[in-house]
PDB file of C-alpha atoms and ligand atoms in Angstrom:
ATOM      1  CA  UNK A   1     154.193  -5.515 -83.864  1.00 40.00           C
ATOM      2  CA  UNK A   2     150.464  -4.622 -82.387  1.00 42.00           C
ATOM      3  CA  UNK A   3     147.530  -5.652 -84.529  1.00 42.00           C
ATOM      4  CA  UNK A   4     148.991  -4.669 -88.484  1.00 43.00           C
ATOM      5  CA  UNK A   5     151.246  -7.969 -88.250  1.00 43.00           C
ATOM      6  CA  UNK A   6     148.248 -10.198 -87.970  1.00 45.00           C
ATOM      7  CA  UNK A   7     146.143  -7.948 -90.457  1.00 41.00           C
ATOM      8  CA  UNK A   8     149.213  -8.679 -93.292  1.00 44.00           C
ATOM      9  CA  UNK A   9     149.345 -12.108 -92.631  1.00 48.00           C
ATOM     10  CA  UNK A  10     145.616 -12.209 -92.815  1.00 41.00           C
ATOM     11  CA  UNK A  11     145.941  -9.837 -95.654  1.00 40.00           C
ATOM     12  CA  UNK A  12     148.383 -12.545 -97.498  1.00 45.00           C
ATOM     13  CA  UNK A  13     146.199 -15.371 -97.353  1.00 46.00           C
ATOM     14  CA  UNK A  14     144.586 -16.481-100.793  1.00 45.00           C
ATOM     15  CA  UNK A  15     140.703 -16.409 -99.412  1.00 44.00           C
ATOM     16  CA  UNK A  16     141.249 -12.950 -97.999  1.00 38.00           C
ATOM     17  CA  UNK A  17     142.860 -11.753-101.060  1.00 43.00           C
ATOM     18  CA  UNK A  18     140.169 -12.766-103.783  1.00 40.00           C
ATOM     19  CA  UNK A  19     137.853 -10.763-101.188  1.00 38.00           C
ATOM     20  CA  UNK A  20     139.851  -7.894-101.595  1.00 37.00           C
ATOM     21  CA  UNK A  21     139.507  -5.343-104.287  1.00 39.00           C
ATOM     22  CA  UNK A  22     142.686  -3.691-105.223  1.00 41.00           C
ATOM     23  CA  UNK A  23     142.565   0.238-105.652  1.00 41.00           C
ATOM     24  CA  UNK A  24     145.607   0.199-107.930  1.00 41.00           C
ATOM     25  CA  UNK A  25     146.320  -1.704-110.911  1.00 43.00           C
ATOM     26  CA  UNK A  26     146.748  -5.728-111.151  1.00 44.00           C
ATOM     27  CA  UNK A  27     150.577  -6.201-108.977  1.00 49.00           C
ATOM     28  CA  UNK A  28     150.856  -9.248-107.025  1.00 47.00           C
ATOM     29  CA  UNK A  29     150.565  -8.100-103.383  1.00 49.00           C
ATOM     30  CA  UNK A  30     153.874  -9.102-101.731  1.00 48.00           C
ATOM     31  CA  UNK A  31     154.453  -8.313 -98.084  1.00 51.00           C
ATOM     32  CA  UNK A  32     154.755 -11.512 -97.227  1.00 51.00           C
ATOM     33  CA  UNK A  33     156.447 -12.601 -94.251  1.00 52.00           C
ATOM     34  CA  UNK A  34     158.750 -15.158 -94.287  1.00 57.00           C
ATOM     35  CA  UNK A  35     160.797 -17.072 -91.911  1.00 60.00           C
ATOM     36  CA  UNK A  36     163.756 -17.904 -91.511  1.00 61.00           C
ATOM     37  CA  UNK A  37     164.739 -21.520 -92.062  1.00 64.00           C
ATOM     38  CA  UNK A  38     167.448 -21.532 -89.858  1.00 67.00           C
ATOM     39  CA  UNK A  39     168.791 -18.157 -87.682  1.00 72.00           C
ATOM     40  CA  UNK A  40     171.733 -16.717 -90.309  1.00 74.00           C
ATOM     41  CA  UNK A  41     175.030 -17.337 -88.325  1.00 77.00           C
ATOM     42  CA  UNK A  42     175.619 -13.720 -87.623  1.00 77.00           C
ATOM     43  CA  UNK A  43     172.805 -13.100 -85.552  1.00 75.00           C
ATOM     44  CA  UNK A  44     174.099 -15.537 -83.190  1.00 73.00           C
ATOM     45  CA  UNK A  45     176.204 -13.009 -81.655  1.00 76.00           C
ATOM     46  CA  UNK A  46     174.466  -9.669 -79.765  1.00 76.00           C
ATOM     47  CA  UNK A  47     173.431  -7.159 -82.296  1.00 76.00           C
ATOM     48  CA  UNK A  48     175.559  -4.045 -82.441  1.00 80.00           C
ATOM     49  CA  UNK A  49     174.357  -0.895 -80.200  1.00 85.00           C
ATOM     50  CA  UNK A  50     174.595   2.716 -82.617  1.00 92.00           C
ATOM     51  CA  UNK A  51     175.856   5.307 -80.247  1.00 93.00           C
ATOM     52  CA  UNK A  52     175.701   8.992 -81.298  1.00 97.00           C
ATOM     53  CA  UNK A  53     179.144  10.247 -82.385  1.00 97.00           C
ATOM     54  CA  UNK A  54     180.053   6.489 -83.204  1.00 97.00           C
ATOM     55  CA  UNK A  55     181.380   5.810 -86.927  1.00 97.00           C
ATOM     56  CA  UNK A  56     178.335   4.582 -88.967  1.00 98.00           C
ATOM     57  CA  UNK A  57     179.364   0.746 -89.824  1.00 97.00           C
ATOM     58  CA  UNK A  58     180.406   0.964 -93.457  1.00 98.00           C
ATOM     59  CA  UNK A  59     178.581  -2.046 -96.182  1.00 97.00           C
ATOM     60  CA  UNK A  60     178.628  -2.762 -99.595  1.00 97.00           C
ATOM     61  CA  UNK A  61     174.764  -3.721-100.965  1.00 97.00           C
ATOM     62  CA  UNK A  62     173.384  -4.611-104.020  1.00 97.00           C
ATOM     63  CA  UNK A  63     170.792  -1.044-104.333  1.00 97.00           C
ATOM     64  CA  UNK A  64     168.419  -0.273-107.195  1.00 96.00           C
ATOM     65  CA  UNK A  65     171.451   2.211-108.019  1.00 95.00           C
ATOM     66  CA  UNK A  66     173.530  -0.996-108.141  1.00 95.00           C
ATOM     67  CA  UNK A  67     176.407  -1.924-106.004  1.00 97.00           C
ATOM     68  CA  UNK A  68     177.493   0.290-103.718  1.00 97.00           C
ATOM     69  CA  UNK A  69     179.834   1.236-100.942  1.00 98.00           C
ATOM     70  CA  UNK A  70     178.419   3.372 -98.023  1.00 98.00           C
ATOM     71  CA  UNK A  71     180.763   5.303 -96.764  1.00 98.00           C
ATOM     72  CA  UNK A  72     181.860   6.309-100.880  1.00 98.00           C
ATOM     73  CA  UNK A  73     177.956   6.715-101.307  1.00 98.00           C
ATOM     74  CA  UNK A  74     177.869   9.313 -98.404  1.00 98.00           C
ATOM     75  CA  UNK A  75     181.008  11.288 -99.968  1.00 98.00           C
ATOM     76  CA  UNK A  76     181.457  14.691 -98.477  1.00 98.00           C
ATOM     77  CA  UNK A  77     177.731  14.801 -97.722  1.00 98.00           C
ATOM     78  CA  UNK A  78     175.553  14.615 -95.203  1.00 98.00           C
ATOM     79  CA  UNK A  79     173.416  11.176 -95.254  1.00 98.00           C
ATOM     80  CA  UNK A  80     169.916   9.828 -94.072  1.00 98.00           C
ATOM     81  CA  UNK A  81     169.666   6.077 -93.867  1.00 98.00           C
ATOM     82  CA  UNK A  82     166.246   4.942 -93.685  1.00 97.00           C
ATOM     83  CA  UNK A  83     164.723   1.888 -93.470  1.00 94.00           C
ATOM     84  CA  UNK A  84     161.237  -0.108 -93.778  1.00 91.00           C
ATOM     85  CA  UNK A  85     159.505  -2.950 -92.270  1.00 89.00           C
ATOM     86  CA  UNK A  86     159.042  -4.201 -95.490  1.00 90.00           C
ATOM     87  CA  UNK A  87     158.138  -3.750 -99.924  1.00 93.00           C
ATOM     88  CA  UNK A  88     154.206  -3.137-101.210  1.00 94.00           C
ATOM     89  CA  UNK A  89     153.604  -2.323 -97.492  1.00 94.00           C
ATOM     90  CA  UNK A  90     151.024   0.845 -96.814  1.00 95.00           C
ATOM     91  CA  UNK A  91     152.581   2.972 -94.893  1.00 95.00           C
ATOM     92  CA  UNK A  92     156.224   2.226 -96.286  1.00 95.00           C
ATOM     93  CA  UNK A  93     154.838   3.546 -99.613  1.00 96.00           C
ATOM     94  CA  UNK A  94     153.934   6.747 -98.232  1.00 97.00           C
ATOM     95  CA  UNK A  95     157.163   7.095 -96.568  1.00 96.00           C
ATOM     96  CA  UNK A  96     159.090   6.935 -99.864  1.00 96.00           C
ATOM     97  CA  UNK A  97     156.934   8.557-101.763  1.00 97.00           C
ATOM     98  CA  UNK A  98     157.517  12.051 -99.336  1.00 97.00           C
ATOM     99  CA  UNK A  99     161.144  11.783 -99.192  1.00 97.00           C
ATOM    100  CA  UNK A 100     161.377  11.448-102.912  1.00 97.00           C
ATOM    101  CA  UNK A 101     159.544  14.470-103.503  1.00 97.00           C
ATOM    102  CA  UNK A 102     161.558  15.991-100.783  1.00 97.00           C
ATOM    103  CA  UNK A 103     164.908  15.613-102.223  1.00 97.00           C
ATOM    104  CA  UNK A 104     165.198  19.229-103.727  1.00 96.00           C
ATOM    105  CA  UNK A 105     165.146  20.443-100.054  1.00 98.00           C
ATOM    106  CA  UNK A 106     167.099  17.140 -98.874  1.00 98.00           C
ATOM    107  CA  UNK A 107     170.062  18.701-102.077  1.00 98.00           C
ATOM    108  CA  UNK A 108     169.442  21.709-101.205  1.00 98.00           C
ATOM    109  CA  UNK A 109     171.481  20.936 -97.520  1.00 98.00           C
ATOM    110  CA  UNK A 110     174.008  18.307 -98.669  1.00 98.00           C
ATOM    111  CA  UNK A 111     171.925  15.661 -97.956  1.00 98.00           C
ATOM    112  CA  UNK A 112     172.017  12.296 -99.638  1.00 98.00           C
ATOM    113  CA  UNK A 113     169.384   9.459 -99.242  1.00 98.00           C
ATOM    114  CA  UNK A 114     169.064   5.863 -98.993  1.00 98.00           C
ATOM    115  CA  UNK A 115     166.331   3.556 -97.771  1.00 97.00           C
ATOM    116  CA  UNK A 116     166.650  -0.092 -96.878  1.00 97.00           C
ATOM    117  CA  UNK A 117     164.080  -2.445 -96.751  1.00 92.00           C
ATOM    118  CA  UNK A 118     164.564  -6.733 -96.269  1.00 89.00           C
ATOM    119  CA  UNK A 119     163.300  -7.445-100.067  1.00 92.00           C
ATOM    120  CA  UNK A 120     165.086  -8.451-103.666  1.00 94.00           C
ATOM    121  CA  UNK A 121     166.121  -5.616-106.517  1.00 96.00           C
ATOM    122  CA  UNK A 122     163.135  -7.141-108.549  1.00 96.00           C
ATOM    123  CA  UNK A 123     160.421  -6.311-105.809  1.00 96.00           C
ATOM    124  CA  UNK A 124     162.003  -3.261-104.828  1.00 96.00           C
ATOM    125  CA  UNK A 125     161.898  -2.269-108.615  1.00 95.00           C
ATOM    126  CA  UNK A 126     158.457  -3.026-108.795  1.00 96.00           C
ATOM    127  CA  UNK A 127     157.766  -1.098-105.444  1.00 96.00           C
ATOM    128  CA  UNK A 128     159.713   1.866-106.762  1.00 96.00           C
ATOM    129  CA  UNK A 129     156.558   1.944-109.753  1.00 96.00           C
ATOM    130  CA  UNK A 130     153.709   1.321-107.221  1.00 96.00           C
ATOM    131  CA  UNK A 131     155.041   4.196-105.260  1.00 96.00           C
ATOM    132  CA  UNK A 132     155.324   6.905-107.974  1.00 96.00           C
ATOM    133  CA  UNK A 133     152.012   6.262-109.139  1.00 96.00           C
ATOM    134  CA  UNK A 134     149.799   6.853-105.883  1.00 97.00           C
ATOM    135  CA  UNK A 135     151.956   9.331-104.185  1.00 96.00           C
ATOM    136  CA  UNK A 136     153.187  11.247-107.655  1.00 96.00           C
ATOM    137  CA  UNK A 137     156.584  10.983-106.824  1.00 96.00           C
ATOM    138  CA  UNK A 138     159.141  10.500-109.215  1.00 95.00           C
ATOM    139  CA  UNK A 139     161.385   8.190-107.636  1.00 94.00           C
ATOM    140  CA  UNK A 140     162.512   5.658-110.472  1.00 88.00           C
ATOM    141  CA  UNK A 141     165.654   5.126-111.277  1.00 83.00           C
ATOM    142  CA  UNK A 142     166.848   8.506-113.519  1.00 86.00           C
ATOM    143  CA  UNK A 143     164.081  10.783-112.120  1.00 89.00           C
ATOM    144  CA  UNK A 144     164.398  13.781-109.601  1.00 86.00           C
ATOM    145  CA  UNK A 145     163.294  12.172-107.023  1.00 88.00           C
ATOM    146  CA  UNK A 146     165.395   8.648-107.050  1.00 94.00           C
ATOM    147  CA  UNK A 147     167.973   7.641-104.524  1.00 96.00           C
ATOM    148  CA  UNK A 148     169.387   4.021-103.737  1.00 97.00           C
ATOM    149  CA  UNK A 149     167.566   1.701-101.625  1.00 97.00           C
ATOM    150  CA  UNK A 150     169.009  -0.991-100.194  1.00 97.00           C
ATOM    151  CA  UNK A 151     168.025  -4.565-101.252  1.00 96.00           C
ATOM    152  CA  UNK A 152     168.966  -6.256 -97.645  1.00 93.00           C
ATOM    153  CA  UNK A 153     167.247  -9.945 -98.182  1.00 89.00           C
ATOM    154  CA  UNK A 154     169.445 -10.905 -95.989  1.00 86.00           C
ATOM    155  CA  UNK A 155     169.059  -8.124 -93.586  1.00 87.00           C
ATOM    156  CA  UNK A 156     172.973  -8.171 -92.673  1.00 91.00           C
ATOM    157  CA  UNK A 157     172.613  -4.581 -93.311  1.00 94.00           C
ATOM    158  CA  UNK A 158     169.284  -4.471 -90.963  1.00 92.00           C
ATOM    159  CA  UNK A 159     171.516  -6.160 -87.953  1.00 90.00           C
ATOM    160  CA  UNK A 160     174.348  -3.752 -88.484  1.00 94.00           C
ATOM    161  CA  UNK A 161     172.300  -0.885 -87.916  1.00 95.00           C
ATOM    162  CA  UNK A 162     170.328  -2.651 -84.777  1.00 91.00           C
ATOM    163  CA  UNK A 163     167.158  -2.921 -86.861  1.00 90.00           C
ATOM    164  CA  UNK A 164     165.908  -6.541 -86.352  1.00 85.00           C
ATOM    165  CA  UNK A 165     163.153  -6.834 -83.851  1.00 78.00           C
ATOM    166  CA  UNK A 166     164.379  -8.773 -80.762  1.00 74.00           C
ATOM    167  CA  UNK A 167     160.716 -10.662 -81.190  1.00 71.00           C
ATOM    168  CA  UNK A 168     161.913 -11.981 -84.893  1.00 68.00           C
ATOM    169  CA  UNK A 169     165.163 -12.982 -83.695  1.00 68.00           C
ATOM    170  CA  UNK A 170     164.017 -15.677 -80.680  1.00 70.00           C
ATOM    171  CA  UNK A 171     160.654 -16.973 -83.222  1.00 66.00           C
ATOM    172  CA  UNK A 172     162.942 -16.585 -86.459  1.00 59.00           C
ATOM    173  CA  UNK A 173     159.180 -15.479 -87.603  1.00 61.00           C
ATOM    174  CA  UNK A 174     158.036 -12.169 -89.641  1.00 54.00           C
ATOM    175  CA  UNK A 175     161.255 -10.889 -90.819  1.00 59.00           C
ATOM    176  CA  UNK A 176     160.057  -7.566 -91.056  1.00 74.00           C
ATOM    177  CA  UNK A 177     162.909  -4.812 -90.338  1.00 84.00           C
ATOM    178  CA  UNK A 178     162.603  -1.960 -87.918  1.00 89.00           C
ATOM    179  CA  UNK A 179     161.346   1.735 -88.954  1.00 93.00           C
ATOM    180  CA  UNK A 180     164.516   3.767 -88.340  1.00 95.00           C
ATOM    181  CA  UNK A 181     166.393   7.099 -89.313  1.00 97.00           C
ATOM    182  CA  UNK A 182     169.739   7.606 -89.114  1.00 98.00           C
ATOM    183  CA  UNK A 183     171.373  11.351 -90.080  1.00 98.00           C
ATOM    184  CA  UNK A 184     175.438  10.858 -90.536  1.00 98.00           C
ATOM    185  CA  UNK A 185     177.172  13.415 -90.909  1.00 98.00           C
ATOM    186  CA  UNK A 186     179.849  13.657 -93.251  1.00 98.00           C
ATOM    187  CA  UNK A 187     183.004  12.575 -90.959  1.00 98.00           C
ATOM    188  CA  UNK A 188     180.520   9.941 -91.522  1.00 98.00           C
ATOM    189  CA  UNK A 189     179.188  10.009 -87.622  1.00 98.00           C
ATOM    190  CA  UNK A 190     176.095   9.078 -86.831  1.00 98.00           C
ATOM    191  CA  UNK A 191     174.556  11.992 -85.365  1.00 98.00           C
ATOM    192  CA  UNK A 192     170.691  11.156 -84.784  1.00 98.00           C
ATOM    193  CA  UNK A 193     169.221   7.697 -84.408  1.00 97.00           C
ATOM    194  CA  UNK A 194     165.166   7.704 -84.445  1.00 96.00           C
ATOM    195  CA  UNK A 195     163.506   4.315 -84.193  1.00 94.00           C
ATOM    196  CA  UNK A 196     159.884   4.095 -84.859  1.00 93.00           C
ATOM    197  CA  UNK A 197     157.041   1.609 -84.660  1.00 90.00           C
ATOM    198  CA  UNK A 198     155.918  -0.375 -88.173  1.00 88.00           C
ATOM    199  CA  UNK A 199     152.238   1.298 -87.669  1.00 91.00           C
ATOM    200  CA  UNK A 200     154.142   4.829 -86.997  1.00 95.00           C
ATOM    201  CA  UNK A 201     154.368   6.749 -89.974  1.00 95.00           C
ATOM    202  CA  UNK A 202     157.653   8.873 -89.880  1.00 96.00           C
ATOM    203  CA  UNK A 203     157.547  12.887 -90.290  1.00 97.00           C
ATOM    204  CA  UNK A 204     159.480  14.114 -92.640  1.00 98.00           C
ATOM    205  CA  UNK A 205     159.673  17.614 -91.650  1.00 98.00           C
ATOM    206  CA  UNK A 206     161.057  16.331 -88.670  1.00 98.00           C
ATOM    207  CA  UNK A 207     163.908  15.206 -90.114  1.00 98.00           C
ATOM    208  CA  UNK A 208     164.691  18.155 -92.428  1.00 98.00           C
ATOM    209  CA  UNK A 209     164.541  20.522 -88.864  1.00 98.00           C
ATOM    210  CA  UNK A 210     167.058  18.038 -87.099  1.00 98.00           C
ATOM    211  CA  UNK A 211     169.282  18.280 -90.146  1.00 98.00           C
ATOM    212  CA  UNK A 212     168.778  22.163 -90.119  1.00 98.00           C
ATOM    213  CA  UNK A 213     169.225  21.871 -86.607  1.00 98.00           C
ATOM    214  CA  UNK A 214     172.451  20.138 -86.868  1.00 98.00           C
ATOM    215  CA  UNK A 215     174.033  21.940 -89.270  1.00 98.00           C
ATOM    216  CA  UNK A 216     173.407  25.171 -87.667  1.00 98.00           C
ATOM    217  CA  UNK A 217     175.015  24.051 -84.649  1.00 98.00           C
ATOM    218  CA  UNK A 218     178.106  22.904 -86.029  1.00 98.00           C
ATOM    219  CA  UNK A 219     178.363  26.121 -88.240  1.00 97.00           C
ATOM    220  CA  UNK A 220     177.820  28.122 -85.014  1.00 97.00           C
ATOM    221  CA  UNK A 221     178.446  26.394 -81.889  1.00 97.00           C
ATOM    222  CA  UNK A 222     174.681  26.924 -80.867  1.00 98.00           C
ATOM    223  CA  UNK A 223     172.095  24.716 -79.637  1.00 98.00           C
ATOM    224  CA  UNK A 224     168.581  24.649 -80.581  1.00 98.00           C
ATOM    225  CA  UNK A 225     164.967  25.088 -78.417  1.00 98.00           C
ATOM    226  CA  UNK A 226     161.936  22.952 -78.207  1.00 98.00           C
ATOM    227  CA  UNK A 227     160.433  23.274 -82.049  1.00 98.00           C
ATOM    228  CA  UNK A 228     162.918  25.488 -82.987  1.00 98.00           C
ATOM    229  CA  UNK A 229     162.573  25.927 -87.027  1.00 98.00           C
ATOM    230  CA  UNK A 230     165.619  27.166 -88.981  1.00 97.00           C
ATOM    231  CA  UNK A 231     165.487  31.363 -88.738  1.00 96.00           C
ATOM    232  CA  UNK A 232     164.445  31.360 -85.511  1.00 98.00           C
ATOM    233  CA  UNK A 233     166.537  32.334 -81.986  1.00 98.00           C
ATOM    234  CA  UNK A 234     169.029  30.195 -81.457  1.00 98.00           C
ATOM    235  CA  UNK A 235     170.527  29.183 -77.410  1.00 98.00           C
ATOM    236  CA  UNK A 236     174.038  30.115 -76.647  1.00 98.00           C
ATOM    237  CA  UNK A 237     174.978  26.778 -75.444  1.00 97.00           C
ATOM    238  CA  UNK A 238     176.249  25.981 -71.303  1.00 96.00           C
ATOM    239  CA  UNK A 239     180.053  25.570 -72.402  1.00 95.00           C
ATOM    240  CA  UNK A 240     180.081  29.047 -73.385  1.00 97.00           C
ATOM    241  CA  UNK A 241     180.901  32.191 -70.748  1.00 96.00           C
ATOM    242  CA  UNK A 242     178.169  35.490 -71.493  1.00 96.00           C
ATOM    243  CA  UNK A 243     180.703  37.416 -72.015  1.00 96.00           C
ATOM    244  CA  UNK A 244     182.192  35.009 -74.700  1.00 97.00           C
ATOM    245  CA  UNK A 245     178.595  34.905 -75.756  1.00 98.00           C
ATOM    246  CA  UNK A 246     178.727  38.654 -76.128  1.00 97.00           C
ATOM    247  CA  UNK A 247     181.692  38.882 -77.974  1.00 97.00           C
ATOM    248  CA  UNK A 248     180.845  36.135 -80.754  1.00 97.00           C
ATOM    249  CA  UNK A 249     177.187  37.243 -81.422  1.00 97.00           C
ATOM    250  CA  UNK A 250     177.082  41.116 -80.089  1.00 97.00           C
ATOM    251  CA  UNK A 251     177.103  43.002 -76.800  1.00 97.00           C
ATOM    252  CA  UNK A 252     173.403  43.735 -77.628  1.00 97.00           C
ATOM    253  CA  UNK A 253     172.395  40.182 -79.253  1.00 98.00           C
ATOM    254  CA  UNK A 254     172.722  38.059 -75.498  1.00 98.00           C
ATOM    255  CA  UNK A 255     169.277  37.728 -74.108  1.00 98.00           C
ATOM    256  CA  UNK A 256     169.556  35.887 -70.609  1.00 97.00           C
ATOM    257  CA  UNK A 257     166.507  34.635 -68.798  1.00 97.00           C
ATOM    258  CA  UNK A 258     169.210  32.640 -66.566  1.00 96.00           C
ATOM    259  CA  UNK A 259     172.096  32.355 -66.304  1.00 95.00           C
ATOM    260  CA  UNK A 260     171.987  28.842 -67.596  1.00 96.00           C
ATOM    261  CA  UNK A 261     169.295  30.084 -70.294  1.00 98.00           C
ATOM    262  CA  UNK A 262     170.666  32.683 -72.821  1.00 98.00           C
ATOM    263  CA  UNK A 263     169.217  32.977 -76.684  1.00 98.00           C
ATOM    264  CA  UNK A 264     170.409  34.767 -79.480  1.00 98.00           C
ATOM    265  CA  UNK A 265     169.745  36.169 -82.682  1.00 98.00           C
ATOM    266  CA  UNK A 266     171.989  34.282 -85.907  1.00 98.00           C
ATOM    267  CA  UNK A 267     172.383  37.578 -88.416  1.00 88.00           C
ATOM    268  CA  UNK A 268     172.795  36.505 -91.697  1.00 74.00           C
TER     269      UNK A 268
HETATM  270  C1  LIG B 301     153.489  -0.543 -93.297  1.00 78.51           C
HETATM  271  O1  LIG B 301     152.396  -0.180 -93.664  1.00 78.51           O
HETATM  272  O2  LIG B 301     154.482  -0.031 -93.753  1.00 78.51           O
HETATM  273  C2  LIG B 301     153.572  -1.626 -92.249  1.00 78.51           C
HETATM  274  C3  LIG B 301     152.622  -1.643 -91.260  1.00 78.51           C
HETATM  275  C4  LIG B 301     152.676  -2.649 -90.310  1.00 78.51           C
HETATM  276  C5  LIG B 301     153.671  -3.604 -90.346  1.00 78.51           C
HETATM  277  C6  LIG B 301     154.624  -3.553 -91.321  1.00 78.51           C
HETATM  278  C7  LIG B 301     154.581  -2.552 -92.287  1.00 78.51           C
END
């Protein structure tokens, strides 16, 4: 977990903390690693592999919405499951903070939220405030910007979804849960699976052009280039003849560079 690990725990020890002068208001700072007493008996067994196209493993959590099934969360929607290493972490708050005051565009395409993170209701509650005030989001509970996040203590949800480090499982050490996305879709599939490391901030506009990427594709059997954004050319896909091509999007709307490489305009 490359040099941040150390600089928390270093960060969590009392001498270090009466040196340092916090920039926000008087919160105990929690990201505490913990360990395990003893390896919970279902991570004994191999943790489950996601595959794209595979049904995402349904739960029922405790969530600062309150309980909650998964797969009756995700409805008829779309869904992105996120998740973070851990509460009152820096770059976690950021995180949330931009996909809260994202979620008009993440409505606006069908898309429902939820974040995860290996922590209790109370801290996450307490989180929730930290974030709002230094990113201005308005994520608590009520506001425009809330959705659910997970309160995974036990991180059963974490080893569902393959997002324990294999280093934490052999030392039982620094419980900290992997950075991951997941985009379902909703036959609830699990249609992208992005895994990123704890100092990695994620992008967020990266995830809104997969889900525009996705859901153009399924609408009209097209692929997508190399940083396509939604509005722009789309590629008639390999399983589909020219003259198919031709017939579904125009005789004049087929541009081939090869015969393998055709684009086309979407009209409206
Ligand atoms: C964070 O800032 O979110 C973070 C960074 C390193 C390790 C764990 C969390």
């Amino acid at each position: 977990m490359s040099a941040f690990v150390p600089a928390l725990r270093a960060l969590a020890r009392p001498s270090v903390r009466r040196m340092v002068k916090p920039v926000v208001a008087q919160r105990t700072f929690v990201a505490t690693p913990r360990r395990f007493a003893a390896r919970p008996a279902f991570m004994e067994k191999e943790q489950p592999r996601l595959r794209l196209g595979a049904v995402a493993p349904n739960f029922v959590a405790e969530t600062t919405h309150g309980k909650l099934d998964f797969h009756q969360y995700i409805g008829d929607s779309w869904c992105i499951l996120f998740s973070h290493p851990a509460d009152f972490t820096p770059v976690c708050t950021t995180e949330l903070g931009a996909f809260a005051k994202l979620r008009p565009e993440f409505d606006a395409r069908n898309v429902k939220l939820i974040g995860l993170s290996a922590n209790g209701l109370a801290q996450h509650d307490e989180w929730v405030k930290d974030i709002d005030e230094v990113t201005g989001s308005a994520m608590h509970a009520g506001s425009d910007g809330s959705f659910p996040v997970i309160a995974d203590e036990t991180r059963e949800v974490a080893w569902l979804y393959d997002m324990v480090d294999q280093a934490q499982i052999e030392s039982l050490a620094t419980a900290f849960t992997i950075r991951s996305v997941f985009i379902i879709d909703p036959a609830k599939k699990i249609r992208l699976v992005m895994t990123y490391p704890a100092s990695t901030g994620r992008n967020t506009a990266e995830v809104l052009r997969v889900v525009d990427s996705l859901q153009t594709a399924d609408k009209n059997g097209i692929a997508t280039p190399v940083n396509w954004t939604a509005g722009e050319d789309v590629i008639v896909p390999p399983t589909v003849s020219t003259q198919d091509a031709k017939k579904k999007f125009g005789a004049d709307n087929v541009r081939e560079l090869k015969p393998y490489l055709r684009f086309t305009t979407l009209r409206k």
